[in-house]
Coordinates of C-alpha atoms in Angstrom, one line a residue:
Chain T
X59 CA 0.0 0.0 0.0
X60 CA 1.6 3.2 -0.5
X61 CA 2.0 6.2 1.8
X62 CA -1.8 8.6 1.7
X63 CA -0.3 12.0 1.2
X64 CA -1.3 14.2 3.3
X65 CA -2.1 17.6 1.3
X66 CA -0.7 20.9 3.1
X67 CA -2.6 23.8 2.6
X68 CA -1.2 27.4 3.1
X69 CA -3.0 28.6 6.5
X70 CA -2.7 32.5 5.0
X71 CA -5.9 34.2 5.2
X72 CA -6.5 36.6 3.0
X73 CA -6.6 40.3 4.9
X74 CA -7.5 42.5 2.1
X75 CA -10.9 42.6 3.1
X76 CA -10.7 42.9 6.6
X77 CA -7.9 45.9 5.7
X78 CA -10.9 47.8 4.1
X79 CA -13.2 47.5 6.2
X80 CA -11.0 49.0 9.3
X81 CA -9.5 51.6 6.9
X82 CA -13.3 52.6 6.0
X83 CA -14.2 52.7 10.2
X84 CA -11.0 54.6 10.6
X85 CA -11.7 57.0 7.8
X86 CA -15.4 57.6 9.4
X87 CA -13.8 58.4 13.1
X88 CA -11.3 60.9 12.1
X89 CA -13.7 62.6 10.1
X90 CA -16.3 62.8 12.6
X91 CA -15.2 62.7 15.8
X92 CA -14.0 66.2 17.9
X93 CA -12.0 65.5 20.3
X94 CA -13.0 65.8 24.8
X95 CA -11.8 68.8 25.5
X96 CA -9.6 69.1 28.8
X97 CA -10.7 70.2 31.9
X98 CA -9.6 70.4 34.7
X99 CA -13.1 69.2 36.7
X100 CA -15.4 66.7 35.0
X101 CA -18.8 68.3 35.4
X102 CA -22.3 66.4 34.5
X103 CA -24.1 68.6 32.8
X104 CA -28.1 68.0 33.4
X105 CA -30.0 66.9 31.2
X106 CA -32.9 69.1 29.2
X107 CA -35.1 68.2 25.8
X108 CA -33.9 71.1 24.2
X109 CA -32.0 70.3 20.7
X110 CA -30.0 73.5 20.2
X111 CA -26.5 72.3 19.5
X112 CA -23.7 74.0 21.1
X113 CA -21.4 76.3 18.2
X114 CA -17.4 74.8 18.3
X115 CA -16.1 78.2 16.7
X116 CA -16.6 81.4 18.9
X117 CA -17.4 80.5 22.3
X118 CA -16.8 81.6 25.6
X119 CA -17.7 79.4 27.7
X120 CA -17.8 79.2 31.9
X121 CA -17.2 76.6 33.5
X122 CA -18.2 76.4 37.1
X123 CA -16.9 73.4 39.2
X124 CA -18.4 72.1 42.3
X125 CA -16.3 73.8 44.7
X126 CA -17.4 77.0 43.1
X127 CA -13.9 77.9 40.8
X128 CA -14.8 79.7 37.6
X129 CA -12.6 78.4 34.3
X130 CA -12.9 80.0 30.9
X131 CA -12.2 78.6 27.6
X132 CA -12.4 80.5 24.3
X133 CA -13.0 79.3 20.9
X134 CA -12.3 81.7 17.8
X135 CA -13.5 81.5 14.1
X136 CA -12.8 78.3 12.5
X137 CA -13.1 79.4 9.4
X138 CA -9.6 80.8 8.6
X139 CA -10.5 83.0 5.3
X140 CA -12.4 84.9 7.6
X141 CA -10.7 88.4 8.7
X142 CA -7.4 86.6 7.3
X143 CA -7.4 84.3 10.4
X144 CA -6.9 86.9 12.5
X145 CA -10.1 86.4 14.3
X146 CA -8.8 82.1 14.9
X147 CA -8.6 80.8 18.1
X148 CA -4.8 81.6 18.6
X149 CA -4.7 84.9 17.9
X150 CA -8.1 85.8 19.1
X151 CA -6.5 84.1 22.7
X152 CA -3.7 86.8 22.7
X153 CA -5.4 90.0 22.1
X154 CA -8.2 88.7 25.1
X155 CA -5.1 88.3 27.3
X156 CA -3.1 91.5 26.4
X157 CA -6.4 93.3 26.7
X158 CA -7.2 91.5 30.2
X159 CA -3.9 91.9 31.5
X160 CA -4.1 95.7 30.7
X161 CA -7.0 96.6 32.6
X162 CA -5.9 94.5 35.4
X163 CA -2.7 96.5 35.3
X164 CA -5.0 99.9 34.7
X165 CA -7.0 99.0 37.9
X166 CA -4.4 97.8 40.1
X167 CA -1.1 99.5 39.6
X168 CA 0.7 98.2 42.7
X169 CA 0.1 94.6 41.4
X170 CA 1.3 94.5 37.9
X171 CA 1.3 91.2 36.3
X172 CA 4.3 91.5 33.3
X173 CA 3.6 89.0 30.3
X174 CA 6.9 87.8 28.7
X175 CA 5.9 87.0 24.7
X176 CA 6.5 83.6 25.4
X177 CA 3.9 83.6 28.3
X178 CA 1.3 85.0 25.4
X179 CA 2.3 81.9 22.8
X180 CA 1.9 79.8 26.2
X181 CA -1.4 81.1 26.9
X182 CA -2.9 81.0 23.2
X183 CA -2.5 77.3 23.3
X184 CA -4.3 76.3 26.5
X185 CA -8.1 75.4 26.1
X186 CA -9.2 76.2 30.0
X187 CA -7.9 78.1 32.2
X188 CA -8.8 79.7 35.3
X189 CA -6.0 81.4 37.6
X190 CA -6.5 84.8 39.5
X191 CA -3.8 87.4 37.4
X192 CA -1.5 87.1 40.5
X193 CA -0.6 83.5 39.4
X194 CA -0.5 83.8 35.8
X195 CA 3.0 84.4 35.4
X196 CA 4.1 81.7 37.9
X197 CA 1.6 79.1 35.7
X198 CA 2.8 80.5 32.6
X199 CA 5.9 79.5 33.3
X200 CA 5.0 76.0 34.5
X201 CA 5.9 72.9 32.7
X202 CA 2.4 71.3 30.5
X203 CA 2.2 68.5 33.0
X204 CA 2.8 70.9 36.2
X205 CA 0.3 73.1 34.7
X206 CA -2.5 70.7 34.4
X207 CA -1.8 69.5 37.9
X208 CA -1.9 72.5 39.1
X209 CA -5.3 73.6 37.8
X210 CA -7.0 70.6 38.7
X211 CA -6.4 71.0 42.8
X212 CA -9.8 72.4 43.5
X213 CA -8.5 73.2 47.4
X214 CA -6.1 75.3 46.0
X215 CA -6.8 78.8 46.7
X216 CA -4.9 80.3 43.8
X217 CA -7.1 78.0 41.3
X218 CA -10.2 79.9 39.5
X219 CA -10.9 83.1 38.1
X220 CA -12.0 85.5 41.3
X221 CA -15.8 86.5 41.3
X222 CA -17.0 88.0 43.9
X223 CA -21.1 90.2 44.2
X224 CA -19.4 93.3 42.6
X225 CA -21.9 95.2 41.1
X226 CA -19.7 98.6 39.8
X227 CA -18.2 98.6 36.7
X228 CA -15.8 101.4 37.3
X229 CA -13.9 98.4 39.5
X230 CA -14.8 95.5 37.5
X231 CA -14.0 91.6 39.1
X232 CA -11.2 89.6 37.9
X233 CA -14.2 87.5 36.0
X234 CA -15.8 90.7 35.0
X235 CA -12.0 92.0 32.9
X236 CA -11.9 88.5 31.0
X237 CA -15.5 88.4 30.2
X238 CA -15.3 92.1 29.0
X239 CA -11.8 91.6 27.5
X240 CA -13.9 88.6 25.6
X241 CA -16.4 90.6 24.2
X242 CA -14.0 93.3 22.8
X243 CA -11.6 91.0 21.4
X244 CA -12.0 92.0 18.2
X245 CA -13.9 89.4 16.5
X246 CA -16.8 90.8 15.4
X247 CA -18.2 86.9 14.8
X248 CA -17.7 86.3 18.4
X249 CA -19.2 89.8 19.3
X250 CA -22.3 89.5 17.7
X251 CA -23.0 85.3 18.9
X252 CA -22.3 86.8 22.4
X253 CA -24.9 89.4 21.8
X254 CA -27.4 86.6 20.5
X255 CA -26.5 84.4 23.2
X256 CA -24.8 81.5 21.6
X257 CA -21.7 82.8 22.4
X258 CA -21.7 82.2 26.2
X259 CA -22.1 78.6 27.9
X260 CA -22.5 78.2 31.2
X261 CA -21.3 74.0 32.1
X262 CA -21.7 73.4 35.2
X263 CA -22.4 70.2 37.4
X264 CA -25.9 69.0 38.4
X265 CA -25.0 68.4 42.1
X266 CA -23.9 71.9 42.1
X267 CA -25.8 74.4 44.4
X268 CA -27.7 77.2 42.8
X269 CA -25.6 79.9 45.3
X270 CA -22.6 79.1 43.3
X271 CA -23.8 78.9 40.0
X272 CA -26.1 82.6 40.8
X273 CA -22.7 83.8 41.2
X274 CA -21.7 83.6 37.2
X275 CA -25.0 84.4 36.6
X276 CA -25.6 87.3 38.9
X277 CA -22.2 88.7 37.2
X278 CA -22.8 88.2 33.8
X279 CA -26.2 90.1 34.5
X280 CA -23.8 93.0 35.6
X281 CA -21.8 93.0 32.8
X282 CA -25.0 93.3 30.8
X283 CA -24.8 89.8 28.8
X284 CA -28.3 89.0 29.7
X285 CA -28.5 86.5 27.5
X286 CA -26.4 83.1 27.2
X287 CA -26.7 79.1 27.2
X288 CA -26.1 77.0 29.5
X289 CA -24.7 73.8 28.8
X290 CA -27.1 70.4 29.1
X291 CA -27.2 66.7 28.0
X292 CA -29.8 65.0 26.1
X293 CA -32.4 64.0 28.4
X294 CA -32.9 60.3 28.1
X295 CA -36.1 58.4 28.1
X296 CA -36.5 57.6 31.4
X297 CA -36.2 61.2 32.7
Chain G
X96 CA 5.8 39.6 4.8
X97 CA 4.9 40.0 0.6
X98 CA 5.5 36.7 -0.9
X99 CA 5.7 36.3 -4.7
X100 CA 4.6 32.5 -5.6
X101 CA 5.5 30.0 -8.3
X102 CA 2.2 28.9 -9.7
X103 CA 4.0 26.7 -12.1
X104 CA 3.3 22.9 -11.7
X105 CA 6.0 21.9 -13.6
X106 CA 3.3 21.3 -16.6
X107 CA 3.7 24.5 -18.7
X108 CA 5.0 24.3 -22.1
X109 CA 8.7 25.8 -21.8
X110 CA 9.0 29.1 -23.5
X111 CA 5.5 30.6 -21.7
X112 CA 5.5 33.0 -19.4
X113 CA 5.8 32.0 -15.4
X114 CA 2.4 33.5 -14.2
X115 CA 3.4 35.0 -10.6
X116 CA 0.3 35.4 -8.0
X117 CA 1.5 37.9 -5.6
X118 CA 0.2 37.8 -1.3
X119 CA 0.6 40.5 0.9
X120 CA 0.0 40.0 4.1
X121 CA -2.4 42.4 5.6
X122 CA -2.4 41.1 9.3
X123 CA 0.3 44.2 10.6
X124 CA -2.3 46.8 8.5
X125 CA -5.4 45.7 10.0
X126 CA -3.2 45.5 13.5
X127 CA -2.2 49.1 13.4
X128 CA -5.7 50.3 11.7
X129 CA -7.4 48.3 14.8
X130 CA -5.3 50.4 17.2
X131 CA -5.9 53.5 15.6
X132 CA -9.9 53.0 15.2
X133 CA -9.5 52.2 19.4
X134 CA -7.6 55.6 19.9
X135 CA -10.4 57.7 18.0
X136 CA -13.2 55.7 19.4
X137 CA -12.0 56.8 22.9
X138 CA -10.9 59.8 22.6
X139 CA -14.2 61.3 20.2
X140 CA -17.6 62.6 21.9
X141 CA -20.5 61.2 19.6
X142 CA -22.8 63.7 21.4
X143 CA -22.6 66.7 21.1
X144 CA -23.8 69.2 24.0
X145 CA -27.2 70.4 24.0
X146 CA -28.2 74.5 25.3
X147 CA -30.9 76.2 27.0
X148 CA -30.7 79.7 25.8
X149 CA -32.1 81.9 28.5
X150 CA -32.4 85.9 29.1
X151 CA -32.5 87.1 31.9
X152 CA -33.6 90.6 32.9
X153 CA -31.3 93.3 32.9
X154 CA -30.3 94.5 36.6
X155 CA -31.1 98.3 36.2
X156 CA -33.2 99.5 38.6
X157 CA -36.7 99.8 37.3
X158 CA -39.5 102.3 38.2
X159 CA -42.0 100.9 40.2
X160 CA -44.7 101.7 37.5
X161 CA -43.0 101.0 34.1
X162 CA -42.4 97.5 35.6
X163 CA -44.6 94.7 34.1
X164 CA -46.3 93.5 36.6
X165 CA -47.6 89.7 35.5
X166 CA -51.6 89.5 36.5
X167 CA -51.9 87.8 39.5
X168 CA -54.2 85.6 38.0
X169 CA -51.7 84.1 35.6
X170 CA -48.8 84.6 37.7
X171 CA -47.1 81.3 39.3
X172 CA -44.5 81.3 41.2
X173 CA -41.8 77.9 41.2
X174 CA -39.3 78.1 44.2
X175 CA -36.8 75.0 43.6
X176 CA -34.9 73.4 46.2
X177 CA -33.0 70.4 46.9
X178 CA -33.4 68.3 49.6
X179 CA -29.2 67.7 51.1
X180 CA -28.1 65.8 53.8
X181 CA -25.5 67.6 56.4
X182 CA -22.8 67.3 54.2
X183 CA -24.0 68.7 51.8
X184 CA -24.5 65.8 49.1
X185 CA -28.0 65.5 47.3
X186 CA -30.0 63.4 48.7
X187 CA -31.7 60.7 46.5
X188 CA -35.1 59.2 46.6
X189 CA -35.3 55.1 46.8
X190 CA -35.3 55.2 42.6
X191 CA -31.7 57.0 43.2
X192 CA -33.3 60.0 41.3
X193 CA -32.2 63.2 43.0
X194 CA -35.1 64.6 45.8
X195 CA -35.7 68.1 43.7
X196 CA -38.5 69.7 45.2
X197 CA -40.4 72.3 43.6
X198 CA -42.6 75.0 45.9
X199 CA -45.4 77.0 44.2
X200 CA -47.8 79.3 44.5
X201 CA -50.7 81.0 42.3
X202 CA -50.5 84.6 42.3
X203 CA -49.4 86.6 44.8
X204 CA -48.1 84.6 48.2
X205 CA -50.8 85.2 51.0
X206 CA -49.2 86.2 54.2
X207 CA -52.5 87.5 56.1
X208 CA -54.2 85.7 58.9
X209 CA -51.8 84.9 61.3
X210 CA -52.6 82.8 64.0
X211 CA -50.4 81.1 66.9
X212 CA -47.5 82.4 64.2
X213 CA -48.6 80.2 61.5
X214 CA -49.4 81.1 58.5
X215 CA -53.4 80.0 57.8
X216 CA -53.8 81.0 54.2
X217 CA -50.3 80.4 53.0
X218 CA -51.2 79.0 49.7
X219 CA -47.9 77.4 48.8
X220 CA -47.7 73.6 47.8
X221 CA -45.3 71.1 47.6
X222 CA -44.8 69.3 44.2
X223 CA -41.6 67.1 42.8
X224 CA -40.5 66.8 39.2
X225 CA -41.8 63.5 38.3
X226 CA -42.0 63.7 34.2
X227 CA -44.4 61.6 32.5
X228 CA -45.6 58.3 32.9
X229 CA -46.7 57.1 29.8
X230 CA -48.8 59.8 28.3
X231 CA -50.1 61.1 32.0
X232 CA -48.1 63.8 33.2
X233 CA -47.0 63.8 37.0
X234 CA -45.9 66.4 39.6
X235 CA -45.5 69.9 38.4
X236 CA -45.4 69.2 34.6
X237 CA -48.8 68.3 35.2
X238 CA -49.6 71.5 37.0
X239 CA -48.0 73.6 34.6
X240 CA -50.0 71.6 31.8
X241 CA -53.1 72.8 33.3
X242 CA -52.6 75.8 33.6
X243 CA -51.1 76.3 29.8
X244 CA -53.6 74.0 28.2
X245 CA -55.0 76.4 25.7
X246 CA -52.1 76.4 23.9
X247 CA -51.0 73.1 24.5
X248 CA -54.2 71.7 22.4
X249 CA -53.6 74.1 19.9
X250 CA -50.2 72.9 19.4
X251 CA -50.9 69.2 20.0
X252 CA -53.4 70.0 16.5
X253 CA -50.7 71.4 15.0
X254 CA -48.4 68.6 15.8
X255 CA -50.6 66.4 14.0
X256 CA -50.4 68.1 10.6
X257 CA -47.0 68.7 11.2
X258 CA -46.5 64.7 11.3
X259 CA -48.5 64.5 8.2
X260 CA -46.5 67.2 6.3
X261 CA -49.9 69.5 5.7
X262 CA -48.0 72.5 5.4
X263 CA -45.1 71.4 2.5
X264 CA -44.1 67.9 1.5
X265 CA -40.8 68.9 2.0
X266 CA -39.5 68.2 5.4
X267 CA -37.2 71.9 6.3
X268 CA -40.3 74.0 5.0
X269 CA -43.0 71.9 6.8
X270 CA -40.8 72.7 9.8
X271 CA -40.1 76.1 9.7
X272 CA -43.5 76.6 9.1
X273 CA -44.7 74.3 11.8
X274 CA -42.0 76.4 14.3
X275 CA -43.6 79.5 13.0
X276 CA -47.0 78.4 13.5
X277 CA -45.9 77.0 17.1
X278 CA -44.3 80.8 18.0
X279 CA -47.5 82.2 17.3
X280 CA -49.7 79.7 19.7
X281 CA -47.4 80.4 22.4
X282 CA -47.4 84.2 22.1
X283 CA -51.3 84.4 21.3
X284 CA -52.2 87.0 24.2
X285 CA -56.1 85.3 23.6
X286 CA -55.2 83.0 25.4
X287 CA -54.8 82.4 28.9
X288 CA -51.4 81.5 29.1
X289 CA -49.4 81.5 32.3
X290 CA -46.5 83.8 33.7
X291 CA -44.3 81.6 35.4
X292 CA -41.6 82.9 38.0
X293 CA -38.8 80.3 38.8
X294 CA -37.1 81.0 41.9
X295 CA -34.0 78.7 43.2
X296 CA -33.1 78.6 47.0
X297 CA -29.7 78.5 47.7
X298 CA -29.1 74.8 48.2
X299 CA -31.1 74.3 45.2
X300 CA -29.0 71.9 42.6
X301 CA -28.3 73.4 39.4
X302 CA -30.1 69.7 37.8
X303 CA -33.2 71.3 39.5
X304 CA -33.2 74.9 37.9
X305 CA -32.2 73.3 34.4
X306 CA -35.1 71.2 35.4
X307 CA -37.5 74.0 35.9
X308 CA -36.5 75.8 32.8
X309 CA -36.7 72.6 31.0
X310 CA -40.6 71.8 32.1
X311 CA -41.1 75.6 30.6
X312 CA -39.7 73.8 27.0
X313 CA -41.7 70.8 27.4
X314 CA -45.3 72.5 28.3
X315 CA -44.8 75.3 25.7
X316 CA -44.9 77.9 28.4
X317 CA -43.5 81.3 26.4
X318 CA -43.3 83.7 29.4
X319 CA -40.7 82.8 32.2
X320 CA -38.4 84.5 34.0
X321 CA -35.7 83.6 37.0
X322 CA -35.8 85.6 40.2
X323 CA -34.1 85.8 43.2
X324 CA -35.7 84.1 46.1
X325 CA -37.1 86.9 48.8
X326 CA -37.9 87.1 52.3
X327 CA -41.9 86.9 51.6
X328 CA -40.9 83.5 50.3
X329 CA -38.8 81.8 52.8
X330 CA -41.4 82.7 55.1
X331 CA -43.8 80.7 53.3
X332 CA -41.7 77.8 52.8
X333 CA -40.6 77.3 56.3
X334 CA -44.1 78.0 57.7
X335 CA -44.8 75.2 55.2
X336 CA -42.3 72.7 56.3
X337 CA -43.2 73.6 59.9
X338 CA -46.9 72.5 59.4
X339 CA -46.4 69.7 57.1
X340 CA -42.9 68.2 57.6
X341 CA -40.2 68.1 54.9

């Protein structure tokens, strides 16, 4: 009897297929997805039926954290053939600050705060941030990692934008210089959603008591922005 | 990792070209694309944020009579609160929802007719948000339903030809028009429509104001406005508790 050959067959699987199919899925999540923003609290938002979609391009929004520390982050015009970019997030980011820093300096001449340029490219590229002027040198100057440690120790004092009740505009709040600083940045686009509304968001967490939160608010009535959004999930069926 | 193979059996006539079949081996492609699908899947937010756009009124001082006064007959008044234990942390009902209360009173609070230091015609109640169950509405949507239901029928009509696409086949006009259409209900001054005053006390979670301004969405309510809790009101809230329990 002779020998039953045993065929071999070639165990390679063909991954062409497969290759497309991930390179398809790939293609779809790069071209839909933004990316979580950083922050340094994790707030959840409530949850309301309204459908209005919050704008990416310019946006101020507040964000208030449990504790009661008040963060900013600013968004400029996306579109970059718009005012020849110079309304874009980066730039848009420096002019706040220079303008800011100013009428900080303006209002409290014993305390200058002196901006290096380097502390103004620093600045342009972070997406929250909330430090009282006093500090912004010292966490301009901090490492990336340091800085995001830094911001997210909610017991630390020198964390958070300042608000306090004031209610005269001769001596405006640290809050109040930002959010005014915001407003004449420049951007017209940003101006006029501010003026609508959509320009301000107020996030803050559902836990959080309304004495904290009536702070922003209260102030943001002061500064005459009467009208804003405030940041909420999609309510789910069972609420 | 490409391999070029000899298809040749040894059978082919001599002279003819070798036909070559060529394998590349996608396994390290679909290995990185798999890792790089997992990175955007993680890092992306499918949903996007939802607003509330409010407006609130402006803080100038306002003579007495160019104020608006709401007629006491439509006016409510909503005073939210949360119920906390003595930390501080939300308390939460035996569903785990959050205990938001909601006060209220129609028209103007009623301090008269004191007796033993209690309040005999405070006409606050005590309501919670309870949101539908099935097509019932609970708590104080269903308060606030009454009181708005003129123009909640009217819309729940329109709704229907909306569905059906009466006003345009085409589904952006028929909504714009059906929006339109639904602006006009709510602002019909024929109607009796209610003024509604939402008040938050201090401990108050911000869940439970979004909540308040969200009911004013959901029952189509067009005039609102957010005040700043008063004296008259505390009053009538702890004289409520004090007679009723919390």
């Amino acid at each position: 009897m002779g020998k039953v050959k045993i065929k071999r067959k070639s165990t390679l699987i063909d991954m062409t297929a497969m290759s497309d199919v991930t390179v398809l899925l790939l293609t779809f999540f790069m071209l839909t997805s933004t990316f979580l923003q950083k922050e340094p609290v994790t707030v959840m938002t409530p949850s309301s039926v309204s459908e209005i979609k919050v704008p990416t391009a310019n946006l101020a929004s507040i964000l208030v954290s449990p504790e009661g520390k008040v963060f900013l982050s600013i968004a400029g015009e996306a579109d970059p053939t718009v005012a020849d970019g110079e309304w874009a997030t980066e730039p848009i980011r420096k002019e706040i600050l220079t303008k800011a820093v100013a009428e900080y300096n303006r209002i409290h001449p014993s305390k200058k705060v002196n901006l290096t340029e380097k502390d103004v490219e620093v600045f342009s590229k972070l997406t929250t941030f909330g430090v009282p002027f006093q500090n912004l040198e010292k966490f301009l100057r901090m490492s990336q990692t340091d800085q995001d440690k830094f911001i997210s120790d909610m017991n630390n004092a020198g964390v958070g934008i300042p608000i306090d009740d004031n209610k005269d505009l001769e001596k405006p709040n640290e809050f109040q210089i930002w959010m005014r600083a915001i407003y004449s940045s420049g951007n017209e686009n940003l101006q006029s959603s501010m003026k609508k509304g959509e320009g301000i968001a107020v996030k803050a967490d559902k836990g959080t008591p309304y004495s904290i939160v009536h702070h922003v608010l209260d102030n943001l009535q002061t500064l005459k922005m009467n009208r804003f959004s405030l940041m909420t999930a999609l309510k789910t069926e069972q609420d | 990792m490409a391999q070029i193979e000899q298809s040749d059996k040894g059978k082919k006539k001599k002279g003819a070209q070798k036909k070559m079949s060529i394998h590349v081996d996608f396994t390290p492609m679909v290995d990185m694309n798999m890792l790089l699908i997992t990175f955007f899947m993680l890092c992306t937010t499918m949903i996007k944020s939802q607003t509330l756009q409010i407006t609130l009124p402006t803080n100038e001082k306002i003579e007495q009579q160019d104020m608006n006064k709401a007629k006491e007959s439509e006016a409510i008044t909503l005073i939210v609160t949360t119920e906390r234990d003595a930390e501080g942390n939300v308390k939460r009902d035996d569903e785990g929802r959050p205990m938001n209360v909601v006060y209220y009173y129609e028209g103007q609070p009623d301090l008269t007719n004191v007796v033993d230091g209690k309040l005999a015609n405070n006409n606050i109640h005590k309501e919670a948000f309870l949101g539908n169950d099935g097509a019932v509405q609970r708590g104080i949507r269903k308060i606030l339903h009454d009181r708005n239901k003129q123009v909640l029928e009217k819309i729940d009509k329109l709704k229907v030809q909306w569905r059906n696409k009466e006003f345009s086949p085409k589904s952006e006009t028929n909504d714009s028009i059906y929006q339109a259409k639904a602006k006009e209900i709510r602002n019909d001054s024929t109607l009796t429509r209610p003024v509604v005053i939402i008040k938050a006390t201090p401990e108050a979670s911000w869940e439970s104001l979004i909540g308040a301004l969200d009911e004013m969405q959901i029952n189509q309510i067009s005039r609102y406005q957010i005040d700043n809790i008063n004296q008259v009101d505390s009053v009538l809230i702890l004289d409520y508790i004090g007679k009723n329990g919390k």
